[in-house]
Amino acid sequence: DEQVNAHNSYPGNLPAALERDKLRQLGDAIERHLGVRPRCYKAGRYGLGPHTYATLEQLGYEVDLSPSPPYDFSADGGPDYSRADARPFWFGAQRRLLGVPNTGAFVGWAAGASRRLWRLAARPLAQRCRLAGVFSRLGVVERLRLSPEGFELPDLIRLTRFLLRRSQRVFVLSYHSSSLQPGCTQYVRTLAERDAFLRTIDGYLHFFLRDLGGIPMTPLEWRAELLATAQDSTP
């Protein structure tokens, strides 16, 4: 029902009725074939739009995991999360839908200038000079996501410690399930790369659970705990 192009590959760019109908049909198919109604959502290509949150509320979703700070997808029509942070938030008319962004940040000593410097490094001439790599090696700024896709274990640990120092307490480790099958994504092309991919995940879980004493939860489990805590604290 829409033209197939890069702009429309972000579902939030679709007309509200079409975005809602596509998501409703997808939810119906999942429930029909798997016997469960989906309650968590992550937009394809992280593509939230102006009507997405209202649609999620109308369709009975409880958690959204779409935002991807500090990435900017606006070059081909996607959302710009470069100014967002990774802290969870409540949304919806009743403020009972939980937004849980992907964990990512500009890391380095550039602090408030990080976004501006990263945009500078993304310019064509700067890319030819590999300015982003220079910034990373000097510790000025680097853009990291808590994912084994394109990042190594030291990157994930450095990002986590950076955010911990800034009072972040919720971390989302994410990847595309297709990366577990060699040849399906650019991140895992061979069995050897798949094994290295799994070692990165294993190493991070060891660090998070043992070194930091982290607690693993699904998004729905964490939402239930937050609501229960809020209810217990109500006079």
Short mmCIF file of N, CA, C and O in Angstrom, two decimals, residues 112-233:
data_model
loop_
_atom_site.label_atom_id
_atom_site.label_comp_id
_atom_site.label_asym_id
_atom_site.label_seq_id
_atom_site.Cartn_x
_atom_site.Cartn_y
_atom_site.Cartn_z
N GLY A 112 30.21 17.86 26.18
CA GLY A 112 29.14 18.53 25.46
C GLY A 112 29.41 18.78 24.00
O GLY A 112 28.48 19.04 23.23
N ALA A 113 30.65 18.68 23.58
CA ALA A 113 31.00 18.90 22.17
C ALA A 113 30.96 17.60 21.36
O ALA A 113 31.23 17.62 20.16
N SER A 114 30.61 16.49 21.99
CA SER A 114 30.69 15.19 21.33
C SER A 114 29.87 15.12 20.06
O SER A 114 30.34 14.67 19.01
N ARG A 115 28.62 15.56 20.14
CA ARG A 115 27.74 15.47 18.98
C ARG A 115 28.27 16.30 17.82
O ARG A 115 28.28 15.86 16.67
N ARG A 116 28.72 17.50 18.12
CA ARG A 116 29.23 18.38 17.08
C ARG A 116 30.49 17.81 16.43
O ARG A 116 30.65 17.85 15.20
N LEU A 117 31.38 17.26 17.23
CA LEU A 117 32.62 16.68 16.70
C LEU A 117 32.32 15.43 15.87
O LEU A 117 32.98 15.19 14.85
N TRP A 118 31.32 14.65 16.30
CA TRP A 118 30.98 13.45 15.53
C TRP A 118 30.40 13.83 14.17
O TRP A 118 30.69 13.19 13.16
N ARG A 119 29.60 14.87 14.13
CA ARG A 119 29.08 15.34 12.85
C ARG A 119 30.22 15.82 11.95
O ARG A 119 30.19 15.62 10.73
N LEU A 120 31.20 16.46 12.54
CA LEU A 120 32.37 16.89 11.77
C LEU A 120 33.09 15.69 11.18
O LEU A 120 33.49 15.69 10.01
N ALA A 121 33.25 14.63 11.99
CA ALA A 121 33.95 13.43 11.52
C ALA A 121 33.19 12.69 10.44
O ALA A 121 33.77 11.89 9.71
N ALA A 122 31.87 12.95 10.32
CA ALA A 122 31.06 12.26 9.32
C ALA A 122 31.08 12.94 7.96
O ALA A 122 30.55 12.39 6.99
N ARG A 123 31.69 14.10 7.86
CA ARG A 123 31.76 14.78 6.57
C ARG A 123 32.69 14.02 5.61
O ARG A 123 33.62 13.34 6.06
N PRO A 124 32.44 14.13 4.30
CA PRO A 124 33.20 13.33 3.34
C PRO A 124 34.71 13.46 3.47
O PRO A 124 35.43 12.46 3.47
N LEU A 125 35.22 14.68 3.57
CA LEU A 125 36.67 14.87 3.68
C LEU A 125 37.19 14.25 4.98
O LEU A 125 38.25 13.60 4.98
N ALA A 126 36.46 14.45 6.07
CA ALA A 126 36.87 13.88 7.35
C ALA A 126 36.86 12.36 7.30
O ALA A 126 37.72 11.70 7.90
N GLN A 127 35.89 11.78 6.58
CA GLN A 127 35.86 10.32 6.45
C GLN A 127 37.08 9.82 5.68
O GLN A 127 37.66 8.79 6.04
N ARG A 128 37.48 10.54 4.65
CA ARG A 128 38.67 10.13 3.89
C ARG A 128 39.92 10.20 4.76
O ARG A 128 40.85 9.41 4.58
N CYS A 129 39.92 11.13 5.69
CA CYS A 129 41.05 11.27 6.61
C CYS A 129 40.91 10.37 7.84
O CYS A 129 41.78 10.40 8.72
N ARG A 130 39.80 9.63 7.90
CA ARG A 130 39.52 8.73 9.03
C ARG A 130 39.57 9.47 10.37
O ARG A 130 40.14 9.01 11.35
N LEU A 131 38.91 10.63 10.37
CA LEU A 131 38.93 11.46 11.57
C LEU A 131 38.24 10.78 12.75
O LEU A 131 38.67 10.93 13.90
N ALA A 132 37.17 10.01 12.46
CA ALA A 132 36.47 9.31 13.55
C ALA A 132 37.42 8.35 14.27
O ALA A 132 37.40 8.24 15.50
N GLY A 133 38.26 7.64 13.51
CA GLY A 133 39.22 6.74 14.12
C GLY A 133 40.26 7.47 14.95
O GLY A 133 40.69 7.00 16.01
N VAL A 134 40.67 8.65 14.46
CA VAL A 134 41.63 9.46 15.21
C VAL A 134 41.01 9.91 16.53
O VAL A 134 41.63 9.82 17.60
N PHE A 135 39.76 10.39 16.47
CA PHE A 135 39.07 10.80 17.69
C PHE A 135 38.97 9.64 18.68
O PHE A 135 39.16 9.82 19.89
N SER A 136 38.66 8.44 18.16
CA SER A 136 38.51 7.28 19.03
C SER A 136 39.82 6.94 19.71
O SER A 136 39.87 6.71 20.93
N ARG A 137 40.92 6.89 18.94
CA ARG A 137 42.21 6.52 19.52
C ARG A 137 42.69 7.53 20.56
O ARG A 137 43.36 7.17 21.52
N LEU A 138 42.33 8.80 20.35
CA LEU A 138 42.74 9.84 21.29
C LEU A 138 41.79 9.96 22.48
O LEU A 138 42.04 10.75 23.40
N GLY A 139 40.70 9.20 22.45
CA GLY A 139 39.72 9.27 23.53
C GLY A 139 38.87 10.52 23.51
O GLY A 139 38.24 10.87 24.51
N VAL A 140 38.83 11.21 22.35
CA VAL A 140 38.04 12.45 22.25
C VAL A 140 36.56 12.12 22.24
O VAL A 140 35.79 12.61 23.07
N VAL A 141 36.13 11.31 21.29
CA VAL A 141 34.74 10.91 21.20
C VAL A 141 34.63 9.67 20.31
O VAL A 141 35.36 9.54 19.31
N GLU A 142 33.79 8.77 20.69
CA GLU A 142 33.44 7.63 19.84
C GLU A 142 31.98 7.30 20.11
O GLU A 142 31.46 7.51 21.21
N ARG A 143 31.32 6.80 19.08
CA ARG A 143 29.90 6.46 19.19
C ARG A 143 29.78 4.97 19.40
O ARG A 143 30.16 4.19 18.54
N LEU A 144 29.23 4.59 20.54
CA LEU A 144 29.16 3.17 20.90
C LEU A 144 27.72 2.76 21.17
O LEU A 144 26.91 3.53 21.67
N ARG A 145 27.43 1.51 20.83
CA ARG A 145 26.14 0.89 21.15
C ARG A 145 26.43 -0.41 21.88
O ARG A 145 27.40 -1.11 21.58
N LEU A 146 25.57 -0.76 22.82
CA LEU A 146 25.76 -1.98 23.59
C LEU A 146 25.28 -3.17 22.75
O LEU A 146 24.20 -3.71 22.94
N SER A 147 26.11 -3.57 21.81
CA SER A 147 25.77 -4.62 20.87
C SER A 147 27.06 -5.29 20.37
O SER A 147 28.07 -4.61 20.18
N PRO A 148 27.02 -6.59 20.15
CA PRO A 148 28.18 -7.27 19.56
C PRO A 148 28.29 -7.03 18.06
O PRO A 148 29.24 -7.51 17.44
N GLU A 149 27.33 -6.32 17.48
CA GLU A 149 27.36 -6.06 16.04
C GLU A 149 28.23 -4.84 15.76
O GLU A 149 27.80 -3.69 15.91
N GLY A 150 29.45 -5.10 15.35
CA GLY A 150 30.37 -4.01 15.03
C GLY A 150 31.17 -3.49 16.20
O GLY A 150 31.97 -2.56 16.03
N PHE A 151 30.97 -4.07 17.38
CA PHE A 151 31.69 -3.62 18.56
C PHE A 151 32.32 -4.82 19.27
O PHE A 151 31.75 -5.92 19.28
N GLU A 152 33.47 -4.59 19.90
CA GLU A 152 34.17 -5.63 20.63
C GLU A 152 33.87 -5.52 22.13
O GLU A 152 33.32 -4.52 22.59
N LEU A 153 34.24 -6.57 22.85
CA LEU A 153 33.96 -6.61 24.29
C LEU A 153 34.52 -5.39 25.02
O LEU A 153 33.82 -4.80 25.86
N PRO A 154 35.76 -4.94 24.76
CA PRO A 154 36.24 -3.74 25.46
C PRO A 154 35.38 -2.51 25.19
O PRO A 154 35.22 -1.66 26.08
N ASP A 155 34.80 -2.41 23.98
CA ASP A 155 33.90 -1.29 23.68
C ASP A 155 32.67 -1.34 24.58
O ASP A 155 32.23 -0.32 25.12
N LEU A 156 32.10 -2.54 24.73
CA LEU A 156 30.87 -2.69 25.52
C LEU A 156 31.14 -2.38 26.99
O LEU A 156 30.32 -1.74 27.66
N ILE A 157 32.27 -2.83 27.48
CA ILE A 157 32.62 -2.56 28.88
C ILE A 157 32.89 -1.07 29.08
O ILE A 157 32.43 -0.47 30.08
N ARG A 158 33.59 -0.45 28.14
CA ARG A 158 33.89 0.98 28.25
C ARG A 158 32.60 1.80 28.24
O ARG A 158 32.44 2.75 29.03
N LEU A 159 31.67 1.46 27.36
CA LEU A 159 30.38 2.15 27.31
C LEU A 159 29.62 2.00 28.61
O LEU A 159 29.08 2.97 29.15
N THR A 160 29.58 0.79 29.14
CA THR A 160 28.83 0.54 30.37
C THR A 160 29.42 1.32 31.54
O THR A 160 28.69 1.96 32.31
N ARG A 161 30.72 1.30 31.68
CA ARG A 161 31.35 2.03 32.79
C ARG A 161 31.15 3.54 32.62
O ARG A 161 30.93 4.25 33.61
N PHE A 162 31.20 4.02 31.40
CA PHE A 162 30.98 5.45 31.13
C PHE A 162 29.58 5.85 31.59
O PHE A 162 29.41 6.88 32.26
N LEU A 163 28.57 5.06 31.24
CA LEU A 163 27.20 5.39 31.61
C LEU A 163 26.95 5.17 33.10
O LEU A 163 26.16 5.90 33.71
N LEU A 164 27.59 4.18 33.68
CA LEU A 164 27.45 3.98 35.13
C LEU A 164 27.93 5.20 35.91
O LEU A 164 27.31 5.59 36.90
N ARG A 165 29.01 5.80 35.44
CA ARG A 165 29.53 6.99 36.11
C ARG A 165 28.55 8.16 35.99
O ARG A 165 28.63 9.12 36.76
N ARG A 166 27.64 8.06 35.04
CA ARG A 166 26.62 9.10 34.85
C ARG A 166 25.25 8.65 35.36
O ARG A 166 24.22 9.14 34.93
N SER A 167 25.28 7.69 36.28
CA SER A 167 24.09 7.23 37.01
C SER A 167 23.11 6.43 36.18
O SER A 167 21.96 6.24 36.58
N GLN A 168 23.53 5.95 35.00
CA GLN A 168 22.67 5.05 34.23
C GLN A 168 22.63 3.69 34.93
O GLN A 168 23.66 3.15 35.33
N ARG A 169 21.44 3.11 35.08
CA ARG A 169 21.31 1.85 35.79
C ARG A 169 20.56 0.79 34.99
O ARG A 169 20.36 -0.32 35.47
N VAL A 170 20.14 1.11 33.78
CA VAL A 170 19.44 0.16 32.93
C VAL A 170 20.22 0.03 31.62
O VAL A 170 20.52 1.03 30.97
N PHE A 171 20.53 -1.22 31.24
CA PHE A 171 21.36 -1.46 30.06
C PHE A 171 20.69 -2.50 29.18
O PHE A 171 20.22 -3.54 29.66
N VAL A 172 20.64 -2.21 27.89
CA VAL A 172 20.00 -3.08 26.91
C VAL A 172 21.07 -3.62 25.96
O VAL A 172 21.63 -2.87 25.17
N LEU A 173 21.34 -4.91 26.06
CA LEU A 173 22.24 -5.58 25.13
C LEU A 173 21.40 -6.09 23.97
O LEU A 173 20.47 -6.88 24.18
N SER A 174 21.69 -5.67 22.75
CA SER A 174 20.81 -6.00 21.64
C SER A 174 21.61 -6.40 20.40
O SER A 174 22.77 -6.01 20.22
N TYR A 175 20.95 -7.19 19.55
CA TYR A 175 21.51 -7.56 18.25
C TYR A 175 20.37 -8.13 17.42
O TYR A 175 19.31 -8.49 17.94
N HIS A 176 20.59 -8.22 16.11
CA HIS A 176 19.60 -8.84 15.23
C HIS A 176 19.75 -10.36 15.32
O HIS A 176 20.86 -10.89 15.24
N SER A 177 18.65 -11.06 15.47
CA SER A 177 18.72 -12.53 15.58
C SER A 177 19.36 -13.14 14.33
O SER A 177 20.00 -14.20 14.41
N SER A 178 19.23 -12.48 13.19
CA SER A 178 19.83 -13.01 11.96
C SER A 178 21.35 -13.04 12.02
O SER A 178 21.98 -13.76 11.24
N SER A 179 21.95 -12.28 12.93
CA SER A 179 23.40 -12.31 13.05
C SER A 179 23.92 -13.63 13.62
O SER A 179 25.11 -13.89 13.58
N LEU A 180 23.04 -14.45 14.17
CA LEU A 180 23.46 -15.75 14.68
C LEU A 180 23.60 -16.78 13.56
O LEU A 180 24.11 -17.88 13.80
N GLN A 181 23.15 -16.44 12.37
CA GLN A 181 23.27 -17.34 11.22
C GLN A 181 24.33 -16.77 10.27
O GLN A 181 24.12 -15.71 9.68
N PRO A 182 25.48 -17.43 10.14
CA PRO A 182 26.53 -16.89 9.27
C PRO A 182 26.03 -16.60 7.86
O PRO A 182 25.30 -17.39 7.27
N GLY A 183 26.41 -15.42 7.37
CA GLY A 183 26.05 -15.03 6.03
C GLY A 183 24.81 -14.17 5.91
O GLY A 183 24.53 -13.65 4.83
N CYS A 184 24.06 -14.01 7.01
CA CYS A 184 22.82 -13.23 6.94
C CYS A 184 23.04 -11.74 7.20
O CYS A 184 22.21 -10.92 6.79
N THR A 185 24.09 -11.38 7.90
CA THR A 185 24.39 -9.97 8.14
C THR A 185 25.88 -9.73 7.93
O THR A 185 26.69 -10.67 7.90
N GLN A 186 26.23 -8.47 7.81
CA GLN A 186 27.64 -8.12 7.61
C GLN A 186 28.48 -8.40 8.85
O GLN A 186 29.71 -8.44 8.76
N TYR A 187 27.84 -8.59 10.00
CA TYR A 187 28.58 -8.77 11.24
C TYR A 187 29.06 -10.20 11.44
O TYR A 187 30.04 -10.44 12.14
N VAL A 188 28.36 -11.15 10.85
CA VAL A 188 28.71 -12.57 11.01
C VAL A 188 28.63 -13.23 9.64
O VAL A 188 27.54 -13.58 9.17
N ARG A 189 29.78 -13.41 9.01
CA ARG A 189 29.80 -13.98 7.66
C ARG A 189 30.28 -15.42 7.64
O ARG A 189 30.06 -16.14 6.68
N THR A 190 30.98 -15.85 8.70
CA THR A 190 31.53 -17.20 8.76
C THR A 190 31.25 -17.81 10.12
O THR A 190 30.87 -17.12 11.07
N LEU A 191 31.48 -19.12 10.23
CA LEU A 191 31.32 -19.79 11.52
C LEU A 191 32.30 -19.22 12.55
O LEU A 191 31.96 -19.08 13.73
N ALA A 192 33.51 -18.90 12.11
CA ALA A 192 34.50 -18.34 13.03
C ALA A 192 34.02 -16.99 13.57
O ALA A 192 34.18 -16.70 14.77
N GLU A 193 33.43 -16.17 12.70
CA GLU A 193 32.91 -14.89 13.16
C GLU A 193 31.70 -15.09 14.07
O GLU A 193 31.51 -14.32 15.03
N ARG A 194 30.90 -16.12 13.80
CA ARG A 194 29.77 -16.41 14.69
C ARG A 194 30.28 -16.79 16.08
O ARG A 194 29.73 -16.35 17.10
N ASP A 195 31.33 -17.61 16.14
CA ASP A 195 31.89 -18.01 17.44
C ASP A 195 32.44 -16.79 18.19
O ASP A 195 32.26 -16.67 19.41
N ALA A 196 33.11 -15.89 17.46
CA ALA A 196 33.63 -14.68 18.10
C ALA A 196 32.48 -13.79 18.59
O ALA A 196 32.56 -13.18 19.66
N PHE A 197 31.41 -13.73 17.81
CA PHE A 197 30.21 -12.97 18.17
C PHE A 197 29.65 -13.49 19.49
O PHE A 197 29.34 -12.72 20.41
N LEU A 198 29.53 -14.81 19.61
CA LEU A 198 29.00 -15.41 20.83
C LEU A 198 29.95 -15.20 22.01
O LEU A 198 29.50 -15.02 23.15
N ARG A 199 31.26 -15.23 21.76
CA ARG A 199 32.21 -14.99 22.85
C ARG A 199 32.07 -13.56 23.38
O ARG A 199 32.23 -13.32 24.59
N THR A 200 31.78 -12.61 22.49
CA THR A 200 31.59 -11.24 22.94
C THR A 200 30.37 -11.14 23.85
O THR A 200 30.41 -10.50 24.91
N ILE A 201 29.27 -11.79 23.45
CA ILE A 201 28.07 -11.79 24.29
C ILE A 201 28.36 -12.45 25.64
O ILE A 201 28.02 -11.92 26.70
N ASP A 202 29.02 -13.60 25.61
CA ASP A 202 29.33 -14.33 26.83
C ASP A 202 30.23 -13.50 27.75
O ASP A 202 30.02 -13.44 28.97
N GLY A 203 31.24 -12.86 27.15
CA GLY A 203 32.15 -12.04 27.95
C GLY A 203 31.44 -10.87 28.59
O GLY A 203 31.71 -10.52 29.75
N TYR A 204 30.51 -10.24 27.85
CA TYR A 204 29.81 -9.11 28.44
C TYR A 204 28.88 -9.57 29.56
O TYR A 204 28.79 -8.91 30.60
N LEU A 205 28.19 -10.68 29.36
CA LEU A 205 27.30 -11.17 30.42
C LEU A 205 28.10 -11.52 31.68
O LEU A 205 27.64 -11.28 32.80
N HIS A 206 29.28 -12.08 31.49
CA HIS A 206 30.15 -12.38 32.65
C HIS A 206 30.49 -11.08 33.38
O HIS A 206 30.41 -10.99 34.60
N PHE A 207 30.88 -10.07 32.62
CA PHE A 207 31.22 -8.77 33.22
C PHE A 207 30.01 -8.16 33.93
O PHE A 207 30.11 -7.70 35.08
N PHE A 208 28.87 -8.16 33.27
CA PHE A 208 27.69 -7.48 33.82
C PHE A 208 27.14 -8.21 35.04
O PHE A 208 26.81 -7.58 36.06
N LEU A 209 27.04 -9.53 34.96
CA LEU A 209 26.41 -10.29 36.03
C LEU A 209 27.34 -10.52 37.21
O LEU A 209 26.92 -10.46 38.37
N ARG A 210 28.63 -10.76 36.93
CA ARG A 210 29.55 -11.09 38.02
C ARG A 210 30.33 -9.87 38.51
O ARG A 210 30.37 -9.60 39.71
N ASP A 211 30.94 -9.15 37.60
CA ASP A 211 31.76 -8.02 38.03
C ASP A 211 30.91 -6.86 38.56
O ASP A 211 31.27 -6.23 39.55
N LEU A 212 29.80 -6.59 37.90
CA LEU A 212 28.95 -5.48 38.32
C LEU A 212 27.80 -5.90 39.23
O LEU A 212 27.15 -5.05 39.83
N GLY A 213 27.52 -7.19 39.30
CA GLY A 213 26.38 -7.65 40.09
C GLY A 213 25.06 -7.28 39.45
O GLY A 213 24.05 -7.05 40.13
N GLY A 214 25.03 -7.20 38.12
CA GLY A 214 23.81 -6.84 37.41
C GLY A 214 22.72 -7.88 37.54
O GLY A 214 22.99 -9.05 37.84
N ILE A 215 21.49 -7.48 37.32
CA ILE A 215 20.33 -8.36 37.43
C ILE A 215 19.67 -8.47 36.07
O ILE A 215 19.25 -7.47 35.50
N PRO A 216 19.57 -9.68 35.51
CA PRO A 216 18.93 -9.83 34.19
C PRO A 216 17.42 -9.83 34.31
O PRO A 216 16.84 -10.43 35.21
N MET A 217 16.77 -9.12 33.37
CA MET A 217 15.31 -9.08 33.33
C MET A 217 14.87 -8.90 31.89
O MET A 217 15.56 -8.28 31.09
N THR A 218 13.69 -9.42 31.58
CA THR A 218 13.06 -9.06 30.32
C THR A 218 12.43 -7.68 30.48
O THR A 218 12.15 -7.24 31.61
N PRO A 219 12.16 -6.98 29.40
CA PRO A 219 11.50 -5.67 29.53
C PRO A 219 10.16 -5.75 30.26
O PRO A 219 9.84 -4.87 31.06
N LEU A 220 9.38 -6.80 30.00
CA LEU A 220 8.09 -6.91 30.66
C LEU A 220 8.25 -7.18 32.15
O LEU A 220 7.47 -6.68 32.98
N GLU A 221 9.25 -7.97 32.53
CA GLU A 221 9.50 -8.20 33.96
C GLU A 221 9.88 -6.91 34.65
O GLU A 221 9.42 -6.63 35.78
N TRP A 222 10.71 -6.12 34.00
CA TRP A 222 11.15 -4.87 34.64
C TRP A 222 9.98 -3.89 34.76
O TRP A 222 9.83 -3.22 35.78
N ARG A 223 9.14 -3.81 33.73
CA ARG A 223 7.97 -2.94 33.80
C ARG A 223 7.07 -3.35 34.96
O ARG A 223 6.57 -2.50 35.72
N ALA A 224 6.84 -4.66 35.11
CA ALA A 224 5.98 -5.13 36.19
C ALA A 224 6.57 -4.76 37.55
O ALA A 224 5.84 -4.38 38.47
N GLU A 225 7.90 -4.84 37.67
CA GLU A 225 8.53 -4.50 38.93
C GLU A 225 8.40 -3.01 39.22
O GLU A 225 8.13 -2.59 40.36
N LEU A 226 8.57 -2.18 38.20
CA LEU A 226 8.41 -0.73 38.39
C LEU A 226 7.01 -0.38 38.83
O LEU A 226 6.81 0.43 39.73
N LEU A 227 6.00 -1.00 38.19
CA LEU A 227 4.62 -0.70 38.56
C LEU A 227 4.30 -1.19 39.97
O LEU A 227 3.60 -0.51 40.73
N ALA A 228 4.84 -2.36 40.32
CA ALA A 228 4.60 -2.88 41.68
C ALA A 228 5.25 -2.00 42.72
O ALA A 228 4.67 -1.72 43.77
N THR A 229 6.46 -1.51 42.44
CA THR A 229 7.15 -0.63 43.36
C THR A 229 6.39 0.69 43.54
O THR A 229 6.25 1.20 44.64
N ALA A 230 5.89 1.22 42.41
CA ALA A 230 5.12 2.46 42.50
C ALA A 230 3.84 2.27 43.29
O ALA A 230 3.44 3.14 44.07
N GLN A 231 3.20 1.13 43.13
CA GLN A 231 1.96 0.84 43.85
C GLN A 231 2.23 0.68 45.35
O GLN A 231 1.47 1.17 46.19
N ASP A 232 3.33 0.01 45.69
CA ASP A 232 3.68 -0.19 47.10
C ASP A 232 3.99 1.12 47.80
O ASP A 232 3.77 1.25 49.01
N SER A 233 4.51 2.10 47.04
CA SER A 233 4.90 3.37 47.66
C SER A 233 3.73 4.35 47.73
O SER A 233 3.86 5.43 48.33
#
